[in-house]
JSON list of C-alpha atoms in Angstrom, two decimals:
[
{"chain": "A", "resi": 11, "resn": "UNK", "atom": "CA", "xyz": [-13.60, 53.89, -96.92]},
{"chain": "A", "resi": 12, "resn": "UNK", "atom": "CA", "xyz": [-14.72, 52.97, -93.55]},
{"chain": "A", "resi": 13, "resn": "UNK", "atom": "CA", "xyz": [-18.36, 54.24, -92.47]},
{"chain": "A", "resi": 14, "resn": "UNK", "atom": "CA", "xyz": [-19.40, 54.77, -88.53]},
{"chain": "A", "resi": 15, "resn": "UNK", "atom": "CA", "xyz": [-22.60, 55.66, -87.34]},
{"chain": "A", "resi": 16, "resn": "UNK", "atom": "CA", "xyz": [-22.61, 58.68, -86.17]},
{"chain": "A", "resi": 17, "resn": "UNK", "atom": "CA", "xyz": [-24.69, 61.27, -84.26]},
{"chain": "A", "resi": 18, "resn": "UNK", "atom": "CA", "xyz": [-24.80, 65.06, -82.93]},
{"chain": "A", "resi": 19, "resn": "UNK", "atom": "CA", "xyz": [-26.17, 65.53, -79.46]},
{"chain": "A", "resi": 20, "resn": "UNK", "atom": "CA", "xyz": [-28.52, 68.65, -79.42]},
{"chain": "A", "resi": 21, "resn": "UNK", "atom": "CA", "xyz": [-28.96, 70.54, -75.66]},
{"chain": "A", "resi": 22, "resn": "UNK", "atom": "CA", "xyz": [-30.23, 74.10, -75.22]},
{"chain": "A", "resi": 23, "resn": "UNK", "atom": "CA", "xyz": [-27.80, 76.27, -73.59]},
{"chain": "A", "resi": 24, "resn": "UNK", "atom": "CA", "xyz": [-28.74, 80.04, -72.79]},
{"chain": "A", "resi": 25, "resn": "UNK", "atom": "CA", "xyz": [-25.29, 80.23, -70.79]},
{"chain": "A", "resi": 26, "resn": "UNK", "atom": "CA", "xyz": [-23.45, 79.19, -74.23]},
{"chain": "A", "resi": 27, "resn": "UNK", "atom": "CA", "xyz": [-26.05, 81.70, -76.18]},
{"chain": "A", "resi": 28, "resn": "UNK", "atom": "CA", "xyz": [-24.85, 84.71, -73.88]},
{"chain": "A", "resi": 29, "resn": "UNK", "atom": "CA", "xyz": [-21.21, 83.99, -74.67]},
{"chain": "A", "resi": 30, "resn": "UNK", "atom": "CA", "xyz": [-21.69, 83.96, -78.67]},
{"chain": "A", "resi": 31, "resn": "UNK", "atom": "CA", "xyz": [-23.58, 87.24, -78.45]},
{"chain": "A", "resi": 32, "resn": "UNK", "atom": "CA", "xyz": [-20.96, 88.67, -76.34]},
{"chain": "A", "resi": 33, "resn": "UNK", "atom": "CA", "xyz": [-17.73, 86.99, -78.47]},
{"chain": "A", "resi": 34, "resn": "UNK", "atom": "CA", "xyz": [-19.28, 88.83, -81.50]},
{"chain": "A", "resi": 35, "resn": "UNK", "atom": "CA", "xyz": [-20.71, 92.14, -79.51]},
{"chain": "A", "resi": 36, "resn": "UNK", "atom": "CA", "xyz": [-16.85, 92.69, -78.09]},
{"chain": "A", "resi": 37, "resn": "UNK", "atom": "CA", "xyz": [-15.16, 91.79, -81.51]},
{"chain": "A", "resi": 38, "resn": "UNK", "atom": "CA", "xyz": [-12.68, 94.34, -82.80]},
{"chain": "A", "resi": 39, "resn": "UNK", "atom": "CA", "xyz": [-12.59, 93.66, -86.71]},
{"chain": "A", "resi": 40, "resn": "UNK", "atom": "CA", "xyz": [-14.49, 92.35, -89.57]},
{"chain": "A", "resi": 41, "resn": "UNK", "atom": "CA", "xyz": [-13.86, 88.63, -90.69]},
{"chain": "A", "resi": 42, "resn": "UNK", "atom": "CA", "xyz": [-13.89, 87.12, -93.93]},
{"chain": "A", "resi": 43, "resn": "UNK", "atom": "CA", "xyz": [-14.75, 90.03, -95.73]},
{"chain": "A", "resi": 44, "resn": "UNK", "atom": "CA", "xyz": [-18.20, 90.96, -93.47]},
{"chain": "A", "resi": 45, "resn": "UNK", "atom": "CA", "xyz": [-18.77, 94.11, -91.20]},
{"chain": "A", "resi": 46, "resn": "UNK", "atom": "CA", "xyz": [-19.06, 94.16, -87.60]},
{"chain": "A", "resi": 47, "resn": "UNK", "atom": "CA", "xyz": [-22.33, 95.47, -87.79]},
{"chain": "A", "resi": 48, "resn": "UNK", "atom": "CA", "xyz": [-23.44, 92.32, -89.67]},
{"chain": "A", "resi": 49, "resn": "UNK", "atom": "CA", "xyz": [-21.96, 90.38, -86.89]},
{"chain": "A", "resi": 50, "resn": "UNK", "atom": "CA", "xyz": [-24.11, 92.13, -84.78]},
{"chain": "A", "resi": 51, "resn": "UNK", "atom": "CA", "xyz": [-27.34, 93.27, -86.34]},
{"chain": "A", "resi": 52, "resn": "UNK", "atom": "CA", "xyz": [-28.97, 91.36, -84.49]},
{"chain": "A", "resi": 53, "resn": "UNK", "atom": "CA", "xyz": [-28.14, 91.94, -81.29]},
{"chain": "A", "resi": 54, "resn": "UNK", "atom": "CA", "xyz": [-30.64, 95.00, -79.71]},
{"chain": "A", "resi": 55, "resn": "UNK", "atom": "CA", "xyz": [-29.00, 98.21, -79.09]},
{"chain": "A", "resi": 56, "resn": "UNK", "atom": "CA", "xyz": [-29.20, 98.74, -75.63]},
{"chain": "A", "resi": 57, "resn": "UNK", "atom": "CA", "xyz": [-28.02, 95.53, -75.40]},
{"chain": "A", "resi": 58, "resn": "UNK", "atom": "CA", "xyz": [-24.91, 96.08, -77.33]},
{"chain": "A", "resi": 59, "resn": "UNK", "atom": "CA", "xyz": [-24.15, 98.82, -75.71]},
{"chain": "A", "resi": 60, "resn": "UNK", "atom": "CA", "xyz": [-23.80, 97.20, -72.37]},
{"chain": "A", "resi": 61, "resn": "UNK", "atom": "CA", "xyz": [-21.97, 94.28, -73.89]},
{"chain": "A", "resi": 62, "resn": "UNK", "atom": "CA", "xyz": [-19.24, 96.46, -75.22]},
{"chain": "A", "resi": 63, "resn": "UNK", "atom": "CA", "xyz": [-19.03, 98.66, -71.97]},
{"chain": "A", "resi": 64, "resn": "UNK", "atom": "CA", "xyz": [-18.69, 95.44, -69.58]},
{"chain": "A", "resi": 65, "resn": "UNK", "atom": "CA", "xyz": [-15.99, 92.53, -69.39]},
{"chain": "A", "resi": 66, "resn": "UNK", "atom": "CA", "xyz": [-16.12, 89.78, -71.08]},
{"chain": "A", "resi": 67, "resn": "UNK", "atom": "CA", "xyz": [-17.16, 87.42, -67.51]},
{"chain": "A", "resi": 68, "resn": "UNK", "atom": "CA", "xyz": [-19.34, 90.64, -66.75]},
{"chain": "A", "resi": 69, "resn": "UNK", "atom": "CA", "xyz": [-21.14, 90.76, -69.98]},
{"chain": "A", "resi": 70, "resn": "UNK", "atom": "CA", "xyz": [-21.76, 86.83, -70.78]},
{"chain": "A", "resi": 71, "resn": "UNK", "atom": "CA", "xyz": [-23.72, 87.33, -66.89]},
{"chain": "A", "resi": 72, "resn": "UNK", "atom": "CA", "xyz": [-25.56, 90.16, -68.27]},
{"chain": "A", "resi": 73, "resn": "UNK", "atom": "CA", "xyz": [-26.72, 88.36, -71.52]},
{"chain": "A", "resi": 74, "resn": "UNK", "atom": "CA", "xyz": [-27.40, 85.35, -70.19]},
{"chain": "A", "resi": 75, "resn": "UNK", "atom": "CA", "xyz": [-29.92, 86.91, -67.50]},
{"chain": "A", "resi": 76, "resn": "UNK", "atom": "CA", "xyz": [-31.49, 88.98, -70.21]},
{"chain": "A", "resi": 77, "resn": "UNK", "atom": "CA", "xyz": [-31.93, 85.67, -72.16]},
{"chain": "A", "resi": 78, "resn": "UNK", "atom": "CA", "xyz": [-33.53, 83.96, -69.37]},
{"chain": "A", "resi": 79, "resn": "UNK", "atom": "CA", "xyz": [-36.00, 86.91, -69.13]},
{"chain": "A", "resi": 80, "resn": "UNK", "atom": "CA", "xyz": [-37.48, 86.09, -72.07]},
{"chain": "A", "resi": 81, "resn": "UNK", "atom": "CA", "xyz": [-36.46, 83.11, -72.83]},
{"chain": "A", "resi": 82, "resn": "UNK", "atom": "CA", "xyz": [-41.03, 82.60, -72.78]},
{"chain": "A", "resi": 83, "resn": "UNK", "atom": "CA", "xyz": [-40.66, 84.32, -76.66]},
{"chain": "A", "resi": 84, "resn": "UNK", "atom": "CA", "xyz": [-38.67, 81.68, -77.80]},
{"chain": "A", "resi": 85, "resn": "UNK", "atom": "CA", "xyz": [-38.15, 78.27, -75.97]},
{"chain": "A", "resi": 86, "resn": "UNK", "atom": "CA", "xyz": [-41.01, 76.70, -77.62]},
{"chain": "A", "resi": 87, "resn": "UNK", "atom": "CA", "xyz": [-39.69, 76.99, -80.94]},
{"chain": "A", "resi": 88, "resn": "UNK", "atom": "CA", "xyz": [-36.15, 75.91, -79.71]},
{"chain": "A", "resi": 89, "resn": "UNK", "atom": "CA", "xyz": [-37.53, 73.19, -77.99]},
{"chain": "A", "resi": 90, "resn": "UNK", "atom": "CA", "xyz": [-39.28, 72.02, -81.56]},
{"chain": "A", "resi": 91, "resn": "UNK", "atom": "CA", "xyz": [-36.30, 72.45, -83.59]},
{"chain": "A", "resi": 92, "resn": "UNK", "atom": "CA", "xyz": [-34.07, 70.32, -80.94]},
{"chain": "A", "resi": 93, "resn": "UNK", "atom": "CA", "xyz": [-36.93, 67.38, -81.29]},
{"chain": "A", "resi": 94, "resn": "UNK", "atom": "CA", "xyz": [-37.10, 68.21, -85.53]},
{"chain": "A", "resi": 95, "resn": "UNK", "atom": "CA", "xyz": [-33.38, 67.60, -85.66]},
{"chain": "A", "resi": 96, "resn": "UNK", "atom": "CA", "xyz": [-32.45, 64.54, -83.23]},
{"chain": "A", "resi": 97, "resn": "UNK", "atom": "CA", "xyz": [-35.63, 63.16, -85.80]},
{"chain": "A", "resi": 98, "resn": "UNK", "atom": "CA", "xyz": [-33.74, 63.94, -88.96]},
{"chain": "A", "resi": 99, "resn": "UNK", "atom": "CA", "xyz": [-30.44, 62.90, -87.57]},
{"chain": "A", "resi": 100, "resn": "UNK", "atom": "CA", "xyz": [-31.90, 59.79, -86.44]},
{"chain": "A", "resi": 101, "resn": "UNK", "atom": "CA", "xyz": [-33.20, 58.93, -89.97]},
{"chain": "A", "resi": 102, "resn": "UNK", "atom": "CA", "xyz": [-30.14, 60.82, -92.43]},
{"chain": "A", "resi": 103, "resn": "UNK", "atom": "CA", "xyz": [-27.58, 61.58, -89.27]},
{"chain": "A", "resi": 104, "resn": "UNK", "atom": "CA", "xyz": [-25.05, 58.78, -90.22]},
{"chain": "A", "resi": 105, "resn": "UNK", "atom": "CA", "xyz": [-25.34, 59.21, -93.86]},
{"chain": "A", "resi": 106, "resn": "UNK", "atom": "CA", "xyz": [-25.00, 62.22, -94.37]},
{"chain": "A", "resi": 107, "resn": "UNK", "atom": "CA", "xyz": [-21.94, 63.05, -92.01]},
{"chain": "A", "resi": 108, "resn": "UNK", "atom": "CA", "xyz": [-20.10, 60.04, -93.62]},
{"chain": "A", "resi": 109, "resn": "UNK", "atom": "CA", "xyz": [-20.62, 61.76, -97.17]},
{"chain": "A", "resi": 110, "resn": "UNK", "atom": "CA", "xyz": [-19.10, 64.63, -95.44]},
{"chain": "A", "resi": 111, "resn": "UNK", "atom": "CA", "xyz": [-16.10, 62.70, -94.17]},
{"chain": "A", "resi": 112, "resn": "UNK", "atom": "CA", "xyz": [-15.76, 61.19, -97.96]},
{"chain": "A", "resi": 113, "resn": "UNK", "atom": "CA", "xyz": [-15.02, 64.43, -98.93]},
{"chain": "A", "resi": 114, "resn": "UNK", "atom": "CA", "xyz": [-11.72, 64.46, -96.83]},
{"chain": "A", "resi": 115, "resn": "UNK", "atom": "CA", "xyz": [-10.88, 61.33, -97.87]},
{"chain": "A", "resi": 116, "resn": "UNK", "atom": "CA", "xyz": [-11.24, 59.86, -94.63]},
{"chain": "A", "resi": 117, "resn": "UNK", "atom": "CA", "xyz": [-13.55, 58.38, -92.30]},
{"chain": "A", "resi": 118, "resn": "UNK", "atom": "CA", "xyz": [-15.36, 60.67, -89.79]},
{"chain": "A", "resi": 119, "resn": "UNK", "atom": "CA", "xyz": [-12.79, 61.32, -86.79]},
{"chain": "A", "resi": 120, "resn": "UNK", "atom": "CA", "xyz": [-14.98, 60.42, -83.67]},
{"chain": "A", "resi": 121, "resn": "UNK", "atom": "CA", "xyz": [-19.02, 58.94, -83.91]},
{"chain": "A", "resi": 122, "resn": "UNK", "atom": "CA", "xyz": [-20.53, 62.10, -81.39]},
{"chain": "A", "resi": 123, "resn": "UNK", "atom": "CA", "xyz": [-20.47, 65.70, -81.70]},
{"chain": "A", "resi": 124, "resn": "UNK", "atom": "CA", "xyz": [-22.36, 68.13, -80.03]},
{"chain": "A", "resi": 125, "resn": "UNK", "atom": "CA", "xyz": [-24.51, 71.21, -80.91]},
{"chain": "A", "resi": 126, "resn": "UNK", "atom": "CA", "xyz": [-26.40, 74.13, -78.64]},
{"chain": "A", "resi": 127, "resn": "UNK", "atom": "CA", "xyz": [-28.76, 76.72, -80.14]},
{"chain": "A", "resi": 128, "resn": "UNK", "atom": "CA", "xyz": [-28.18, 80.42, -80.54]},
{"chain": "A", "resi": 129, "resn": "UNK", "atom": "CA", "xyz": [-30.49, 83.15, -81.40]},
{"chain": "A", "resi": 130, "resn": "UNK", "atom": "CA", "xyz": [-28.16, 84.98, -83.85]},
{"chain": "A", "resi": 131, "resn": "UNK", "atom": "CA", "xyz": [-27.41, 83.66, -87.25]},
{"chain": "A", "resi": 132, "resn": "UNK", "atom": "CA", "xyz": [-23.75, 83.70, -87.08]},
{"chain": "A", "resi": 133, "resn": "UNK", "atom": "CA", "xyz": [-22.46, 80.42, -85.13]},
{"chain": "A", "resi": 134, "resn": "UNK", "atom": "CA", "xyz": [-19.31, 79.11, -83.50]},
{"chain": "A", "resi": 135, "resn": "UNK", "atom": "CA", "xyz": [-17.47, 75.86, -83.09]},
{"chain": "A", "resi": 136, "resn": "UNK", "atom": "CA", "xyz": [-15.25, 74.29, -80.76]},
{"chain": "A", "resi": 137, "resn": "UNK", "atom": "CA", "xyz": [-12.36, 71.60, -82.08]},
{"chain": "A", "resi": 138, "resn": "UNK", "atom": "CA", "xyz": [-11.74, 70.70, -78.50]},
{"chain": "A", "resi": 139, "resn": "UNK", "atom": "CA", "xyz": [-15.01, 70.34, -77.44]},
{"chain": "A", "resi": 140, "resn": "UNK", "atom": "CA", "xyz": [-16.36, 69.01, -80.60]},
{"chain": "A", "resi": 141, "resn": "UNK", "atom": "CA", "xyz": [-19.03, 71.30, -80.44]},
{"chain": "A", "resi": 142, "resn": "UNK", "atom": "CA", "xyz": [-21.03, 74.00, -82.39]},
{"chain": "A", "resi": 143, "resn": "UNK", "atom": "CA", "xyz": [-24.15, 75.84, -82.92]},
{"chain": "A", "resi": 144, "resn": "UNK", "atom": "CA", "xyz": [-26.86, 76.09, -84.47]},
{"chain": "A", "resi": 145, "resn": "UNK", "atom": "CA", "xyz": [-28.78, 79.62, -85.73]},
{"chain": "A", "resi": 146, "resn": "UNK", "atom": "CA", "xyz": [-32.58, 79.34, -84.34]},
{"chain": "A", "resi": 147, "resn": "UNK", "atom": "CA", "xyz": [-33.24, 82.15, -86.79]},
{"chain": "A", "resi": 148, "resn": "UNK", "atom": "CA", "xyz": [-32.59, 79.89, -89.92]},
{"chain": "A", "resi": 149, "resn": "UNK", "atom": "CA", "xyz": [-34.76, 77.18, -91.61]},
{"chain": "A", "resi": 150, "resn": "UNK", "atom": "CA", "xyz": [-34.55, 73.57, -91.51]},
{"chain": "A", "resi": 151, "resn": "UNK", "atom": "CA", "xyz": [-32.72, 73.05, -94.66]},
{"chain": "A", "resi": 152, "resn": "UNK", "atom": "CA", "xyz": [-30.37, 75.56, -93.60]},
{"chain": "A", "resi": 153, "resn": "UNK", "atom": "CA", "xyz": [-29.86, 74.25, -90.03]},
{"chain": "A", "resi": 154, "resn": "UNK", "atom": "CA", "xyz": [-29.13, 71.05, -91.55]},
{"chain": "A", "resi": 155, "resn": "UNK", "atom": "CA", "xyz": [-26.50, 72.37, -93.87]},
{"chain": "A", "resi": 156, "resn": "UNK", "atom": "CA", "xyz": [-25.33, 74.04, -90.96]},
{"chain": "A", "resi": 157, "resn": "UNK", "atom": "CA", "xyz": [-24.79, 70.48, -89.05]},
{"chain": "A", "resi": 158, "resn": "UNK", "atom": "CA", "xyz": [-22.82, 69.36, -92.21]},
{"chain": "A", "resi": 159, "resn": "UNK", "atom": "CA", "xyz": [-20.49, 73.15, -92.27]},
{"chain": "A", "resi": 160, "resn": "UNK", "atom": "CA", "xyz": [-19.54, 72.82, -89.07]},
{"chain": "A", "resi": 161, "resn": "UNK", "atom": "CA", "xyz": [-18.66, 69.16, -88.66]},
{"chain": "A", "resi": 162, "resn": "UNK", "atom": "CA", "xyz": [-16.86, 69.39, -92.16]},
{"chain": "A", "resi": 163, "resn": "UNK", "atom": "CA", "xyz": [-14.67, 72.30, -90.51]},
{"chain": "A", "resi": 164, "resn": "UNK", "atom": "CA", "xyz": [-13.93, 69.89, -87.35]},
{"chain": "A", "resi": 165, "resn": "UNK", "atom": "CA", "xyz": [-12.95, 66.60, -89.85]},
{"chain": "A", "resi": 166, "resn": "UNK", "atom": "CA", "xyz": [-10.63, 68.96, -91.85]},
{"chain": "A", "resi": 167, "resn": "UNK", "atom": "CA", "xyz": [-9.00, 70.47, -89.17]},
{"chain": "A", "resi": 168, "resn": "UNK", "atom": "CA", "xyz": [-8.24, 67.25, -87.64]},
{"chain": "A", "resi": 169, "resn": "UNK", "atom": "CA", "xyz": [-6.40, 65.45, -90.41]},
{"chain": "A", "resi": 170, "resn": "UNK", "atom": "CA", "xyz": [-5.40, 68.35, -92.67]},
{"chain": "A", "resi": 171, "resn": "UNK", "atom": "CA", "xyz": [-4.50, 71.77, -90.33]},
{"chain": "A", "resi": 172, "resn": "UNK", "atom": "CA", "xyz": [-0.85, 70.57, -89.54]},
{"chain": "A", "resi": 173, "resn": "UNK", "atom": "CA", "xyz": [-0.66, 69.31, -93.34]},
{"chain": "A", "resi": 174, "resn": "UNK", "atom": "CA", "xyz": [-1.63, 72.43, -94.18]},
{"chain": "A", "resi": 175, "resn": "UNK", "atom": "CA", "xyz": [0.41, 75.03, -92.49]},
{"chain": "A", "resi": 176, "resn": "UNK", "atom": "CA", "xyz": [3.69, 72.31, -93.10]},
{"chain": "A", "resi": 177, "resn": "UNK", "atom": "CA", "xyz": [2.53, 73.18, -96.89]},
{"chain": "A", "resi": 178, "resn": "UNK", "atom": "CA", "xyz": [3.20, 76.96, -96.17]},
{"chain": "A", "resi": 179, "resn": "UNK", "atom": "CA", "xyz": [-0.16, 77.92, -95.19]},
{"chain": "A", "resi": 180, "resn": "UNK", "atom": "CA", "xyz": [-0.52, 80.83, -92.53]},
{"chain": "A", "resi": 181, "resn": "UNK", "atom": "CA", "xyz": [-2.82, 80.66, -89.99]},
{"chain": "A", "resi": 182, "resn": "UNK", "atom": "CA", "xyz": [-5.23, 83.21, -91.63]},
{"chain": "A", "resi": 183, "resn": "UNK", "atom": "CA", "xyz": [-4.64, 81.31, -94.92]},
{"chain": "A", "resi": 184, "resn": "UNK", "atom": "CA", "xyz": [-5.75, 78.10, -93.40]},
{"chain": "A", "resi": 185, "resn": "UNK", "atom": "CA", "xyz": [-8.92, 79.39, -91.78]},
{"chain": "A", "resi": 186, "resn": "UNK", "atom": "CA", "xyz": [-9.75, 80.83, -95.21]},
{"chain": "A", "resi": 187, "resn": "UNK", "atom": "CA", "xyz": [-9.33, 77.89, -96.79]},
{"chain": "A", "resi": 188, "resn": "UNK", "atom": "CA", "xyz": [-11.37, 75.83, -94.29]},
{"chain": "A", "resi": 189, "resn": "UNK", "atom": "CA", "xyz": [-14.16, 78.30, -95.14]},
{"chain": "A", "resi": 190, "resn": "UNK", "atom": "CA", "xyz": [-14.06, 78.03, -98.87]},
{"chain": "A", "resi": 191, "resn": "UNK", "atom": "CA", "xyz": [-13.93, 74.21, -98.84]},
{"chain": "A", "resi": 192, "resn": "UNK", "atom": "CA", "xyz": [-17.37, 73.95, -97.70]},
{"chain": "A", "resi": 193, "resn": "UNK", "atom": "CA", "xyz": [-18.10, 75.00, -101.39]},
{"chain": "A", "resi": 194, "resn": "UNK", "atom": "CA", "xyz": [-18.07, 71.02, -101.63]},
{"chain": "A", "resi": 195, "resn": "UNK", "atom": "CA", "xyz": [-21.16, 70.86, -99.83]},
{"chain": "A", "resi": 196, "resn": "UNK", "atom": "CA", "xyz": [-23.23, 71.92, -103.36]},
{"chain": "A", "resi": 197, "resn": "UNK", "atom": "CA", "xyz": [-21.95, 68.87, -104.80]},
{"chain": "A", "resi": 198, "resn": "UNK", "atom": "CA", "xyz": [-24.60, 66.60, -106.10]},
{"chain": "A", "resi": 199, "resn": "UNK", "atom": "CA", "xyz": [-24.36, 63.80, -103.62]},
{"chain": "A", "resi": 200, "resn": "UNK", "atom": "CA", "xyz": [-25.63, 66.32, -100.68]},
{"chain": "A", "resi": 201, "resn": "UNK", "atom": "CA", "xyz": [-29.42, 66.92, -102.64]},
{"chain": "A", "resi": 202, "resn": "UNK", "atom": "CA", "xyz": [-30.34, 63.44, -101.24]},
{"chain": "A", "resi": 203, "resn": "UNK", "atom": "CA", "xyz": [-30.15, 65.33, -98.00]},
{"chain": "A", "resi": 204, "resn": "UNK", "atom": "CA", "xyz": [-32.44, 67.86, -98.36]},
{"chain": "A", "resi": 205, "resn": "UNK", "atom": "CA", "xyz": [-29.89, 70.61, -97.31]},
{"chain": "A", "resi": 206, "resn": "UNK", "atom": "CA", "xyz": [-29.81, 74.09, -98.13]},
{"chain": "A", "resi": 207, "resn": "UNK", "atom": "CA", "xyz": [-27.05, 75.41, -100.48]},
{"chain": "A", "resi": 208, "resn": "UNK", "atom": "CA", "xyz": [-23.41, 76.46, -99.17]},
{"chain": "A", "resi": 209, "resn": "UNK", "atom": "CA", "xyz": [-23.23, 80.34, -99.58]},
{"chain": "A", "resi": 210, "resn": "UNK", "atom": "CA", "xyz": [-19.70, 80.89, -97.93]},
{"chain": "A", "resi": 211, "resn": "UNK", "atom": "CA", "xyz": [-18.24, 84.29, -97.22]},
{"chain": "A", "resi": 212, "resn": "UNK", "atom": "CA", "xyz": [-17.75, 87.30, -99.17]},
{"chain": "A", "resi": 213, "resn": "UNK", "atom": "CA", "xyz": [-14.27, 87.32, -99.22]},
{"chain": "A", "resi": 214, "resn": "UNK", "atom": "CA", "xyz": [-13.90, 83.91, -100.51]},
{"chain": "A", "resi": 215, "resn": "UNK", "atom": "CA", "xyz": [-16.04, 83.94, -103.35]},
{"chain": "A", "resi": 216, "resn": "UNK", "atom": "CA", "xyz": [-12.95, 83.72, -106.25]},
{"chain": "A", "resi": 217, "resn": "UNK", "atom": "CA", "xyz": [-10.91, 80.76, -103.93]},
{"chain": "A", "resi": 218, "resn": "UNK", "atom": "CA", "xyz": [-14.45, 78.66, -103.73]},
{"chain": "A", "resi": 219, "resn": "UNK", "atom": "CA", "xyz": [-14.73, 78.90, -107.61]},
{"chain": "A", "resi": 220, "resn": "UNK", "atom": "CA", "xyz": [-10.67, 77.97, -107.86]},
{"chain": "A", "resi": 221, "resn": "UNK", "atom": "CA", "xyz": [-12.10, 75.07, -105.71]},
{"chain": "A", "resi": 222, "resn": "UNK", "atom": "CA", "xyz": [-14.89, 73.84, -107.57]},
{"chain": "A", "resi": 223, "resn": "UNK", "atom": "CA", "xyz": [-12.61, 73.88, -110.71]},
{"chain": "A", "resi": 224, "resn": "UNK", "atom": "CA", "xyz": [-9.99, 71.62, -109.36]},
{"chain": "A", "resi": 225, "resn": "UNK", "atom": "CA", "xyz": [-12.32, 68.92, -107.16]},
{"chain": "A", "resi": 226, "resn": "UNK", "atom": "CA", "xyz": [-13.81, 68.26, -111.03]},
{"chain": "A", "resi": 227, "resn": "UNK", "atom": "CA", "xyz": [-10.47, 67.42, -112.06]},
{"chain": "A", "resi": 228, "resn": "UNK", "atom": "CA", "xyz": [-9.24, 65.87, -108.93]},
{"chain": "A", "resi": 229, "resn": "UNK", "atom": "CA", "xyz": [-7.14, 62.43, -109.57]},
{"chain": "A", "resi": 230, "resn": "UNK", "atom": "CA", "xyz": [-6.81, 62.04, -105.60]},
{"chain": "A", "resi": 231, "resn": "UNK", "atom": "CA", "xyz": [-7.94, 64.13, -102.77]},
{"chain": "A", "resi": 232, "resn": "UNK", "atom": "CA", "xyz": [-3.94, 64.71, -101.83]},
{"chain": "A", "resi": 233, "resn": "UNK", "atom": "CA", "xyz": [-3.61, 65.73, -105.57]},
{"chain": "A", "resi": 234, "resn": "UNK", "atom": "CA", "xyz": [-6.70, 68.53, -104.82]},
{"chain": "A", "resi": 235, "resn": "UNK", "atom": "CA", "xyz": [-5.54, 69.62, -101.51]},
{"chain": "A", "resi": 236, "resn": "UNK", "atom": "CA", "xyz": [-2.18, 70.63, -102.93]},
{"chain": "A", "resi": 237, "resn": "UNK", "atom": "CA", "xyz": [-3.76, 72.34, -105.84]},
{"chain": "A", "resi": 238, "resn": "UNK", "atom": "CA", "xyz": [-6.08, 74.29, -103.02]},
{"chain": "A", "resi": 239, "resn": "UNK", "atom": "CA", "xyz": [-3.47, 75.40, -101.09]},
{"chain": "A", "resi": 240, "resn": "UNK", "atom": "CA", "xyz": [-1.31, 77.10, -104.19]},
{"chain": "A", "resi": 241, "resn": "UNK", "atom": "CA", "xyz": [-5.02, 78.42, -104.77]},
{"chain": "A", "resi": 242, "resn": "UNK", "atom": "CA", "xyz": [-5.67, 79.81, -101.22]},
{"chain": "A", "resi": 243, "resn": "UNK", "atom": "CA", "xyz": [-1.52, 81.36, -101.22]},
{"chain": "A", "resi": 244, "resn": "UNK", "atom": "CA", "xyz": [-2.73, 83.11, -104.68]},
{"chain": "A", "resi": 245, "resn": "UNK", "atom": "CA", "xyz": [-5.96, 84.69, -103.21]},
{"chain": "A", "resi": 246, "resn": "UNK", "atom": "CA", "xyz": [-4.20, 86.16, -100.42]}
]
């Protein structure tokens, strides 16, 4: 298969920050078997509070000026992991973004994608944008493995979501299987990388099993995806 060399553009975005607090702050129910408050432990409580009393415009202002208030407690250390990563992604970057896109079977769908920071650990992506972040709060290894989640959710979407939902899939079926996939991630091939393990979501802990079961006995990755998505219809 056909390798590029390819890179992820790191910028520090309080603006971007506000609206992730706020998206989770203002969310209505739990996801992927997790609690809003887990969403939003993190988040202080008078800040919370104002997030869920304001609009959404309204409240991403709000955040983003009580970011930039104190953004002097933690800009240095975003600043250092911005400069740690663009260093690892110079040296493993290409590598280990074309393992990911071996797992799909096909080569990676465009060379540059894009990341901002956030200071909660749960973080977003963007297909459009080809964007997503990255938790300040987590190590390294797991910021890494975060890089390789994320950018694994944007390749599969691109060649596989209208496969998928032509196969039957729902929309909520699809997203859960996007999830579990990044079981693959523990493979062997990914240790060379130094990134930390794939934990996944609560709620997909019995379809990411199903998953490692069937990509050990895999004759072709069309052969596998089939078998996932009779796996993800059975753990709905």
């Amino acid at each position: 298969m056909k390798t590029s060399k390819a890179t992820v553009r790191f910028s520090i975005n309080l603006r971007q920050d506000a609206t992730n607090w706020v998206r989770l702050g203002q969310m209505k129910r739990m996801q992927y078997g997790r609690s809003l408050a887990d969403f939003t432990r993190e988040i202080p409580a008078p800040v919370l509070k104002r997030i869920r009393s304001l609009p959404r415009a309204k409240a991403i202002t709000y955040v983003h000026k009580y970011l930039l208030g104190r953004q002097d407690t933690f800009m240095v250390d975003l600043r250092a992991m911005k400069v740690f990563l663009e260093q690892y992604m110079k040296q493993y970057g290409s590598g280990l973004l074309n393992e990911v896109a071996k797992l799909t079977d096909r080569p990676l769908y465009r060379r540059t994608f894009y990341a901002t920071f956030t200071l909660l650990h749960t973080c977003p992506y963007d297909v459009h944008r080809h964007w997503f972040m990255i938790s300040a709060k987590q190590n390294m290894a797991k910021q890494v493995k975060t890089i390789a989640h994320e950018i694994f959710h944007l390749q599969f979407i691109h060649y596989y979501y209208e496969y998928c939902l032509k196969r039957g899939l729902s929309e909520t079926q699809f997203q859960d299987l996007k999830e579990a996939l990044t079981v693959l991630l523990n493979e062997p091939r990914f240790r060379k990388f130094h990134i930390a393990l794939d934990v996944g979501y609560p709620a997909h802990v019995k379809l990411r099993k199903a998953i490692q079961r069937l990509w050990k006995k895999k004759k072709s990755f069309a052969t596998f995806l089939d078998a996932c998505i009779v796996a993800t219809k059975r753990n709905a």
